[in-house]
Amino acid sequence: MEGAVKLIYRSIYARLEGRRFSDLESLNSAIRPALEIHNNKPFSGRTYSRREQFEEIERNALGQLNPLRYEVNKQVMVTVMKNGYVRLGEDIHYYSVPYNYIGKKVKVLYTSIAVKIYYQYTLIASHRRNRIKYRYTTDENHLASQHRYTTEWSPEKFIQEAEAIHEDVTRYIIKVLEHKVYPEQAYKSCSGILSFARRVGAGRLADACRWADSLGQYNYPVIEEILRKRLDQLQHDDEPVSIPAHKNIRGKEYYQ
């Protein structure tokens, strides 16, 4: 192989030496005729060329190329969650695995079109890749008989409920989900926040979400405090307010 590389370098590079190319396409255009000259030149001490040898002997022995383009697998180690899914962090999407692997450390190999999940070198699940955030891809055969239903709480459910209230509420709920490593950690906050639409009205909740967003705080207690003190009724060009420390505000650790 090294010898072949040396031959190509000597026969092609020498013809291009000193020339300048602005892009790969122009470089390839210059290489092609030099390569043809190299392939059609007779071997040293023989009466035939590389091209003639290929056409007479090698071409018929070649098989068809794989129609699928080769793609390197990416991989990540994850733990199967209690609900029987693994999280592919690159897409923030969830894939089911057989329920008996809950709590196990597994390897996820994925390409642009497929996601395969292995446990100790054994393939336990295979899915078509889906890049829609906060969605779940499920194989019903992976679920225990008592769990073969769609979970009541899911990111999709909370986002849909928020969309029915106000776009500012939707934006805030998405950020609540994003500020947790796993969306499941934010479900209790999301449920509580959305319940305020029934208790104080959609308008007040939307205003409270805008205030909390401007403060960069994404949890249930801050929305509750804003509504209780009616800070949502202040104009946004008023003097900025800060949420004081309060014994009822437990902080993010409470919801982890």
PDB file of C-alpha atoms in Angstrom:
ATOM      1  CA  MET A   1       0.000   0.000   0.000  1.00  0.00           C
ATOM      2  CA  GLU A   2       2.799   2.434   0.871  1.00  0.00           C
ATOM      3  CA  GLY A   3       4.429   1.661  -2.473  1.00  0.00           C
ATOM      4  CA  ALA A   4       1.224   2.455  -4.356  1.00  0.00           C
ATOM      5  CA  VAL A   5       0.857   5.742  -2.493  1.00  0.00           C
ATOM      6  CA  LYS A   6       4.429   6.648  -3.396  1.00  0.00           C
ATOM      7  CA  LEU A   7       3.774   5.870  -7.081  1.00  0.00           C
ATOM      8  CA  ILE A   8       0.615   7.989  -7.154  1.00  0.00           C
ATOM      9  CA  TYR A   9       2.396  10.824  -5.386  1.00  0.00           C
ATOM     10  CA  ARG A  10       5.240  10.802  -7.901  1.00  0.00           C
ATOM     11  CA  SER A  11       3.072  10.519 -11.026  1.00  0.00           C
ATOM     12  CA  ILE A  12       0.258  12.923 -10.045  1.00  0.00           C
ATOM     13  CA  TYR A  13       1.664  15.396  -7.548  1.00  0.00           C
ATOM     14  CA  ALA A  14       4.604  16.121  -9.850  1.00  0.00           C
ATOM     15  CA  ARG A  15       2.162  17.230 -12.578  1.00  0.00           C
ATOM     16  CA  LEU A  16       0.317  19.580 -10.170  1.00  0.00           C
ATOM     17  CA  GLU A  17       3.316  21.005  -8.345  1.00  0.00           C
ATOM     18  CA  GLY A  18       3.352  24.785  -8.355  1.00  0.00           C
ATOM     19  CA  ARG A  19      -0.322  25.160  -9.309  1.00  0.00           C
ATOM     20  CA  ARG A  20      -2.828  26.802  -6.943  1.00  0.00           C
ATOM     21  CA  PHE A  21      -6.418  25.656  -6.418  1.00  0.00           C
ATOM     22  CA  SER A  22      -9.174  27.635  -4.716  1.00  0.00           C
ATOM     23  CA  ASP A  23     -11.483  24.706  -3.942  1.00  0.00           C
ATOM     24  CA  LEU A  24     -11.683  20.911  -3.847  1.00  0.00           C
ATOM     25  CA  GLU A  25     -13.662  20.707  -7.090  1.00  0.00           C
ATOM     26  CA  SER A  26     -10.959  22.442  -9.131  1.00  0.00           C
ATOM     27  CA  LEU A  27      -8.264  20.280  -7.507  1.00  0.00           C
ATOM     28  CA  ASN A  28     -10.168  17.085  -8.398  1.00  0.00           C
ATOM     29  CA  SER A  29     -10.623  18.341 -11.967  1.00  0.00           C
ATOM     30  CA  ALA A  30      -6.851  18.686 -12.284  1.00  0.00           C
ATOM     31  CA  ILE A  31      -6.165  15.289 -10.710  1.00  0.00           C
ATOM     32  CA  ARG A  32      -8.443  13.301 -13.053  1.00  0.00           C
ATOM     33  CA  PRO A  33      -6.429  13.719 -16.313  1.00  0.00           C
ATOM     34  CA  ALA A  34      -3.183  13.080 -14.432  1.00  0.00           C
ATOM     35  CA  LEU A  35      -4.700   9.913 -13.000  1.00  0.00           C
ATOM     36  CA  GLU A  36      -5.800   8.764 -16.467  1.00  0.00           C
ATOM     37  CA  ILE A  37      -2.253   9.208 -17.791  1.00  0.00           C
ATOM     38  CA  HIS A  38      -0.936   7.198 -14.847  1.00  0.00           C
ATOM     39  CA  ASN A  39      -3.454   4.358 -15.334  1.00  0.00           C
ATOM     40  CA  ASN A  40      -2.893   4.113 -19.102  1.00  0.00           C
ATOM     41  CA  LYS A  41       0.889   4.150 -18.937  1.00  0.00           C
ATOM     42  CA  PRO A  42       2.356   0.624 -19.462  1.00  0.00           C
ATOM     43  CA  PHE A  43       3.918  -1.065 -16.466  1.00  0.00           C
ATOM     44  CA  SER A  44       7.693  -0.927 -16.420  1.00  0.00           C
ATOM     45  CA  GLY A  45       9.033  -3.864 -18.466  1.00  0.00           C
ATOM     46  CA  ARG A  46       5.532  -5.018 -19.523  1.00  0.00           C
ATOM     47  CA  THR A  47       3.279  -4.480 -22.514  1.00  0.00           C
ATOM     48  CA  TYR A  48       0.063  -3.668 -20.677  1.00  0.00           C
ATOM     49  CA  SER A  49      -1.136  -0.830 -18.425  1.00  0.00           C
ATOM     50  CA  ARG A  50      -3.054  -0.705 -15.167  1.00  0.00           C
ATOM     51  CA  ARG A  51      -6.212   0.163 -17.103  1.00  0.00           C
ATOM     52  CA  GLU A  52      -5.859  -2.870 -19.406  1.00  0.00           C
ATOM     53  CA  GLN A  53      -5.228  -5.191 -16.466  1.00  0.00           C
ATOM     54  CA  PHE A  54      -8.309  -3.852 -14.693  1.00  0.00           C
ATOM     55  CA  GLU A  55     -10.580  -4.250 -17.736  1.00  0.00           C
ATOM     56  CA  GLU A  56      -9.366  -7.779 -18.616  1.00  0.00           C
ATOM     57  CA  ILE A  57      -9.044  -9.336 -15.165  1.00  0.00           C
ATOM     58  CA  GLU A  58     -10.291  -7.284 -12.248  1.00  0.00           C
ATOM     59  CA  ARG A  59     -13.560  -5.700 -13.424  1.00  0.00           C
ATOM     60  CA  ASN A  60     -15.451  -9.012 -13.732  1.00  0.00           C
ATOM     61  CA  ALA A  61     -14.349 -10.033 -10.240  1.00  0.00           C
ATOM     62  CA  LEU A  62     -15.809  -6.922  -8.595  1.00  0.00           C
ATOM     63  CA  GLY A  63     -19.119  -7.060  -6.753  1.00  0.00           C
ATOM     64  CA  GLN A  64     -21.697  -4.286  -6.475  1.00  0.00           C
ATOM     65  CA  LEU A  65     -21.135  -1.544  -3.939  1.00  0.00           C
ATOM     66  CA  ASN A  66     -23.464  -1.386  -0.957  1.00  0.00           C
ATOM     67  CA  PRO A  67     -26.314   0.976  -1.975  1.00  0.00           C
ATOM     68  CA  LEU A  68     -26.389   2.333   1.595  1.00  0.00           C
ATOM     69  CA  ARG A  69     -23.746   4.906   2.393  1.00  0.00           C
ATOM     70  CA  TYR A  70     -21.520   3.825   5.276  1.00  0.00           C
ATOM     71  CA  GLU A  71     -22.081   5.844   8.414  1.00  0.00           C
ATOM     72  CA  VAL A  72     -20.064   5.849  11.612  1.00  0.00           C
ATOM     73  CA  ASN A  73     -22.092   5.093  14.743  1.00  0.00           C
ATOM     74  CA  LYS A  74     -22.092   7.583  17.575  1.00  0.00           C
ATOM     75  CA  GLN A  75     -22.375   6.095  21.025  1.00  0.00           C
ATOM     76  CA  VAL A  76     -23.307   7.101  24.556  1.00  0.00           C
ATOM     77  CA  MET A  77     -23.733   5.228  27.846  1.00  0.00           C
ATOM     78  CA  VAL A  78     -27.001   5.879  29.679  1.00  0.00           C
ATOM     79  CA  THR A  79     -29.099   4.375  32.464  1.00  0.00           C
ATOM     80  CA  VAL A  80     -32.579   3.054  31.678  1.00  0.00           C
ATOM     81  CA  MET A  81     -35.073   5.261  33.501  1.00  0.00           C
ATOM     82  CA  LYS A  82     -37.785   4.002  35.845  1.00  0.00           C
ATOM     83  CA  ASN A  83     -40.381   4.354  33.113  1.00  0.00           C
ATOM     84  CA  GLY A  84     -38.450   1.974  30.843  1.00  0.00           C
ATOM     85  CA  TYR A  85     -36.980   4.535  28.453  1.00  0.00           C
ATOM     86  CA  VAL A  86     -33.517   5.843  27.644  1.00  0.00           C
ATOM     87  CA  ARG A  87     -32.850   9.465  26.794  1.00  0.00           C
ATOM     88  CA  LEU A  88     -30.827  10.383  23.705  1.00  0.00           C
ATOM     89  CA  GLY A  89     -29.525  13.736  24.886  1.00  0.00           C
ATOM     90  CA  GLU A  90     -28.506  15.026  21.454  1.00  0.00           C
ATOM     91  CA  ASP A  91     -32.168  15.116  20.384  1.00  0.00           C
ATOM     92  CA  ILE A  92     -33.842  15.176  23.833  1.00  0.00           C
ATOM     93  CA  HIS A  93     -35.880  12.192  22.663  1.00  0.00           C
ATOM     94  CA  TYR A  94     -36.790   8.991  24.514  1.00  0.00           C
ATOM     95  CA  TYR A  95     -36.707   5.354  23.342  1.00  0.00           C
ATOM     96  CA  SER A  96     -38.214   2.303  25.019  1.00  0.00           C
ATOM     97  CA  VAL A  97     -36.286  -0.777  26.095  1.00  0.00           C
ATOM     98  CA  PRO A  98     -37.603  -4.035  27.606  1.00  0.00           C
ATOM     99  CA  TYR A  99     -38.886  -3.255  31.118  1.00  0.00           C
ATOM    100  CA  ASN A 100     -36.604  -5.819  32.768  1.00  0.00           C
ATOM    101  CA  TYR A 101     -33.602  -3.559  31.978  1.00  0.00           C
ATOM    102  CA  ILE A 102     -34.896  -0.676  34.125  1.00  0.00           C
ATOM    103  CA  GLY A 103     -32.011   0.729  36.161  1.00  0.00           C
ATOM    104  CA  LYS A 104     -29.366  -0.975  33.996  1.00  0.00           C
ATOM    105  CA  LYS A 105     -26.495   0.825  32.298  1.00  0.00           C
ATOM    106  CA  VAL A 106     -26.806   0.419  28.523  1.00  0.00           C
ATOM    107  CA  LYS A 107     -24.951   1.569  25.417  1.00  0.00           C
ATOM    108  CA  VAL A 108     -26.830   3.553  22.763  1.00  0.00           C
ATOM    109  CA  LEU A 109     -25.384   3.392  19.234  1.00  0.00           C
ATOM    110  CA  TYR A 110     -27.024   5.742  16.752  1.00  0.00           C
ATOM    111  CA  THR A 111     -26.733   7.060  13.215  1.00  0.00           C
ATOM    112  CA  SER A 112     -28.781   9.587  11.258  1.00  0.00           C
ATOM    113  CA  ILE A 113     -31.582   7.046  10.786  1.00  0.00           C
ATOM    114  CA  ALA A 114     -31.353   4.378  13.496  1.00  0.00           C
ATOM    115  CA  VAL A 115     -30.968   3.986  17.259  1.00  0.00           C
ATOM    116  CA  LYS A 116     -29.771   0.661  18.677  1.00  0.00           C
ATOM    117  CA  ILE A 117     -29.500  -0.111  22.373  1.00  0.00           C
ATOM    118  CA  TYR A 118     -27.143  -2.758  23.786  1.00  0.00           C
ATOM    119  CA  TYR A 119     -26.750  -4.334  27.194  1.00  0.00           C
ATOM    120  CA  GLN A 120     -23.421  -6.117  27.694  1.00  0.00           C
ATOM    121  CA  TYR A 121     -22.909  -6.507  23.910  1.00  0.00           C
ATOM    122  CA  THR A 122     -26.446  -7.850  23.373  1.00  0.00           C
ATOM    123  CA  LEU A 123     -28.885  -5.867  21.224  1.00  0.00           C
ATOM    124  CA  ILE A 124     -32.025  -5.303  23.327  1.00  0.00           C
ATOM    125  CA  ALA A 125     -33.853  -2.602  21.331  1.00  0.00           C
ATOM    126  CA  SER A 126     -33.811  -1.013  17.907  1.00  0.00           C
ATOM    127  CA  HIS A 127     -35.730   2.089  16.780  1.00  0.00           C
ATOM    128  CA  ARG A 128     -35.889   4.490  13.873  1.00  0.00           C
ATOM    129  CA  ARG A 129     -34.285   7.756  14.990  1.00  0.00           C
ATOM    130  CA  ASN A 130     -36.694  10.588  15.797  1.00  0.00           C
ATOM    131  CA  ARG A 131     -35.442  14.138  16.389  1.00  0.00           C
ATOM    132  CA  ILE A 132     -38.649  15.644  17.797  1.00  0.00           C
ATOM    133  CA  LYS A 133     -37.862  16.991  21.259  1.00  0.00           C
ATOM    134  CA  TYR A 134     -39.620  15.651  24.361  1.00  0.00           C
ATOM    135  CA  ARG A 135     -41.326  12.816  22.452  1.00  0.00           C
ATOM    136  CA  TYR A 136     -41.301   9.097  23.226  1.00  0.00           C
ATOM    137  CA  THR A 137     -40.712   6.307  20.703  1.00  0.00           C
ATOM    138  CA  THR A 138     -42.265   3.119  22.052  1.00  0.00           C
ATOM    139  CA  ASP A 139     -42.262  -0.559  21.198  1.00  0.00           C
ATOM    140  CA  GLU A 140     -45.318  -1.955  23.006  1.00  0.00           C
ATOM    141  CA  ASN A 141     -43.530  -5.285  23.481  1.00  0.00           C
ATOM    142  CA  HIS A 142     -41.035  -3.537  25.778  1.00  0.00           C
ATOM    143  CA  LEU A 143     -43.657  -2.590  28.358  1.00  0.00           C
ATOM    144  CA  ALA A 144     -44.744  -4.694  31.319  1.00  0.00           C
ATOM    145  CA  SER A 145     -48.384  -5.783  31.009  1.00  0.00           C
ATOM    146  CA  GLN A 146     -49.496  -3.369  33.755  1.00  0.00           C
ATOM    147  CA  HIS A 147     -47.699  -0.468  32.051  1.00  0.00           C
ATOM    148  CA  ARG A 148     -48.980  -0.804  28.494  1.00  0.00           C
ATOM    149  CA  TYR A 149     -50.566   2.611  28.367  1.00  0.00           C
ATOM    150  CA  THR A 150     -49.422   6.103  27.495  1.00  0.00           C
ATOM    151  CA  THR A 151     -48.103   7.865  30.569  1.00  0.00           C
ATOM    152  CA  GLU A 152     -50.443  10.556  31.900  1.00  0.00           C
ATOM    153  CA  TRP A 153     -47.598  13.005  32.445  1.00  0.00           C
ATOM    154  CA  SER A 154     -45.264  13.716  29.550  1.00  0.00           C
ATOM    155  CA  PRO A 155     -43.511  16.783  28.091  1.00  0.00           C
ATOM    156  CA  GLU A 156     -45.818  16.650  25.076  1.00  0.00           C
ATOM    157  CA  LYS A 157     -48.924  16.720  27.302  1.00  0.00           C
ATOM    158  CA  PHE A 158     -47.744  19.746  29.291  1.00  0.00           C
ATOM    159  CA  ILE A 159     -46.699  21.667  26.177  1.00  0.00           C
ATOM    160  CA  GLN A 160     -50.067  20.993  24.537  1.00  0.00           C
ATOM    161  CA  GLU A 161     -51.911  22.206  27.644  1.00  0.00           C
ATOM    162  CA  ALA A 162     -49.759  25.330  27.718  1.00  0.00           C
ATOM    163  CA  GLU A 163     -50.442  26.048  24.034  1.00  0.00           C
ATOM    164  CA  ALA A 164     -54.155  26.055  24.801  1.00  0.00           C
ATOM    165  CA  ILE A 165     -53.595  28.777  27.425  1.00  0.00           C
ATOM    166  CA  HIS A 166     -51.112  31.275  25.935  1.00  0.00           C
ATOM    167  CA  GLU A 167     -47.894  31.352  23.922  1.00  0.00           C
ATOM    168  CA  ASP A 168     -46.021  32.923  26.873  1.00  0.00           C
ATOM    169  CA  VAL A 169     -47.112  30.023  29.065  1.00  0.00           C
ATOM    170  CA  THR A 170     -45.904  27.596  26.382  1.00  0.00           C
ATOM    171  CA  ARG A 171     -42.521  29.304  26.234  1.00  0.00           C
ATOM    172  CA  TYR A 172     -42.198  29.191  30.024  1.00  0.00           C
ATOM    173  CA  ILE A 173     -43.216  25.518  30.336  1.00  0.00           C
ATOM    174  CA  ILE A 174     -40.632  24.548  27.716  1.00  0.00           C
ATOM    175  CA  LYS A 175     -37.943  26.351  29.720  1.00  0.00           C
ATOM    176  CA  VAL A 176     -39.073  24.633  32.928  1.00  0.00           C
ATOM    177  CA  LEU A 177     -38.589  21.301  31.130  1.00  0.00           C
ATOM    178  CA  GLU A 178     -35.228  22.333  29.691  1.00  0.00           C
ATOM    179  CA  HIS A 179     -33.827  23.467  33.046  1.00  0.00           C
ATOM    180  CA  LYS A 180     -33.964  19.917  34.394  1.00  0.00           C
ATOM    181  CA  VAL A 181     -31.539  17.196  33.332  1.00  0.00           C
ATOM    182  CA  TYR A 182     -34.566  14.928  32.869  1.00  0.00           C
ATOM    183  CA  PRO A 183     -37.990  16.419  32.025  1.00  0.00           C
ATOM    184  CA  GLU A 184     -39.616  14.010  34.511  1.00  0.00           C
ATOM    185  CA  GLN A 185     -38.036  16.072  37.284  1.00  0.00           C
ATOM    186  CA  ALA A 186     -40.092  19.069  36.153  1.00  0.00           C
ATOM    187  CA  TYR A 187     -43.484  17.330  35.820  1.00  0.00           C
ATOM    188  CA  LYS A 188     -44.686  18.353  39.287  1.00  0.00           C
ATOM    189  CA  SER A 189     -43.779  21.994  38.620  1.00  0.00           C
ATOM    190  CA  CYS A 190     -45.449  21.963  35.195  1.00  0.00           C
ATOM    191  CA  SER A 191     -48.647  20.459  36.551  1.00  0.00           C
ATOM    192  CA  GLY A 192     -48.837  23.028  39.337  1.00  0.00           C
ATOM    193  CA  ILE A 193     -48.061  25.981  37.051  1.00  0.00           C
ATOM    194  CA  LEU A 194     -50.736  25.011  34.517  1.00  0.00           C
ATOM    195  CA  SER A 195     -53.331  24.567  37.265  1.00  0.00           C
ATOM    196  CA  PHE A 196     -53.147  28.328  37.923  1.00  0.00           C
ATOM    197  CA  ALA A 197     -55.003  28.914  34.637  1.00  0.00           C
ATOM    198  CA  ARG A 198     -58.128  27.490  36.299  1.00  0.00           C
ATOM    199  CA  ARG A 199     -57.506  29.265  39.602  1.00  0.00           C
ATOM    200  CA  VAL A 200     -56.567  32.793  38.517  1.00  0.00           C
ATOM    201  CA  GLY A 201     -57.256  32.840  34.770  1.00  0.00           C
ATOM    202  CA  ALA A 202     -55.148  32.466  31.648  1.00  0.00           C
ATOM    203  CA  GLY A 203     -54.285  36.165  31.457  1.00  0.00           C
ATOM    204  CA  ARG A 204     -52.762  36.379  34.925  1.00  0.00           C
ATOM    205  CA  LEU A 205     -50.850  33.145  34.432  1.00  0.00           C
ATOM    206  CA  ALA A 206     -49.396  34.409  31.134  1.00  0.00           C
ATOM    207  CA  ASP A 207     -48.294  37.650  32.832  1.00  0.00           C
ATOM    208  CA  ALA A 208     -46.761  35.698  35.733  1.00  0.00           C
ATOM    209  CA  CYS A 209     -44.839  33.510  33.269  1.00  0.00           C
ATOM    210  CA  ARG A 210     -43.469  36.598  31.526  1.00  0.00           C
ATOM    211  CA  TRP A 211     -42.313  38.013  34.865  1.00  0.00           C
ATOM    212  CA  ALA A 212     -40.690  34.769  35.962  1.00  0.00           C
ATOM    213  CA  ASP A 213     -38.999  34.443  32.564  1.00  0.00           C
ATOM    214  CA  SER A 214     -37.558  37.956  32.894  1.00  0.00           C
ATOM    215  CA  LEU A 215     -36.174  36.942  36.298  1.00  0.00           C
ATOM    216  CA  GLY A 216     -34.663  33.759  34.845  1.00  0.00           C
ATOM    217  CA  GLN A 217     -36.450  31.536  37.386  1.00  0.00           C
ATOM    218  CA  TYR A 218     -38.262  28.438  36.177  1.00  0.00           C
ATOM    219  CA  ASN A 219     -40.267  26.580  38.802  1.00  0.00           C
ATOM    220  CA  TYR A 220     -43.655  26.412  40.499  1.00  0.00           C
ATOM    221  CA  PRO A 221     -42.827  28.380  43.692  1.00  0.00           C
ATOM    222  CA  VAL A 222     -41.786  31.532  41.813  1.00  0.00           C
ATOM    223  CA  ILE A 223     -45.054  31.566  39.799  1.00  0.00           C
ATOM    224  CA  GLU A 224     -47.012  31.018  43.014  1.00  0.00           C
ATOM    225  CA  GLU A 225     -45.198  33.909  44.733  1.00  0.00           C
ATOM    226  CA  ILE A 226     -45.728  36.284  41.791  1.00  0.00           C
ATOM    227  CA  LEU A 227     -49.452  35.546  41.717  1.00  0.00           C
ATOM    228  CA  ARG A 228     -49.881  35.693  45.499  1.00  0.00           C
ATOM    229  CA  LYS A 229     -48.256  39.132  45.655  1.00  0.00           C
ATOM    230  CA  ARG A 230     -49.990  40.200  42.423  1.00  0.00           C
ATOM    231  CA  LEU A 231     -46.657  41.136  40.881  1.00  0.00           C
ATOM    232  CA  ASP A 232     -48.061  39.923  37.564  1.00  0.00           C
ATOM    233  CA  GLN A 233     -50.301  43.014  37.511  1.00  0.00           C
ATOM    234  CA  LEU A 234     -47.342  45.406  37.445  1.00  0.00           C
ATOM    235  CA  GLN A 235     -46.345  46.896  34.111  1.00  0.00           C
ATOM    236  CA  HIS A 236     -43.135  45.475  32.656  1.00  0.00           C
ATOM    237  CA  ASP A 237     -41.616  48.938  32.457  1.00  0.00           C
ATOM    238  CA  ASP A 238     -41.994  49.389  36.211  1.00  0.00           C
ATOM    239  CA  GLU A 239     -38.996  49.033  38.493  1.00  0.00           C
ATOM    240  CA  PRO A 240     -37.747  45.418  38.369  1.00  0.00           C
ATOM    241  CA  VAL A 241     -38.720  43.283  41.317  1.00  0.00           C
ATOM    242  CA  SER A 242     -36.928  40.407  42.934  1.00  0.00           C
ATOM    243  CA  ILE A 243     -38.515  37.461  44.669  1.00  0.00           C
ATOM    244  CA  PRO A 244     -37.512  37.543  48.357  1.00  0.00           C
ATOM    245  CA  ALA A 245     -36.456  34.482  50.301  1.00  0.00           C
ATOM    246  CA  HIS A 246     -39.465  32.719  51.746  1.00  0.00           C
ATOM    247  CA  LYS A 247     -39.904  29.540  53.742  1.00  0.00           C
ATOM    248  CA  ASN A 248     -42.458  28.251  51.226  1.00  0.00           C
ATOM    249  CA  ILE A 249     -39.977  28.530  48.358  1.00  0.00           C
ATOM    250  CA  ARG A 250     -38.018  25.327  48.731  1.00  0.00           C
ATOM    251  CA  GLY A 251     -35.671  25.822  45.803  1.00  0.00           C
ATOM    252  CA  LYS A 252     -34.778  23.546  42.892  1.00  0.00           C
ATOM    253  CA  GLU A 253     -33.343  20.824  45.146  1.00  0.00           C
ATOM    254  CA  TYR A 254     -36.861  19.980  46.432  1.00  0.00           C
ATOM    255  CA  TYR A 255     -37.968  18.840  42.972  1.00  0.00           C
ATOM    256  CA  GLN A 256     -34.946  16.698  42.160  1.00  0.00           C
TER     257      GLN A 256
END
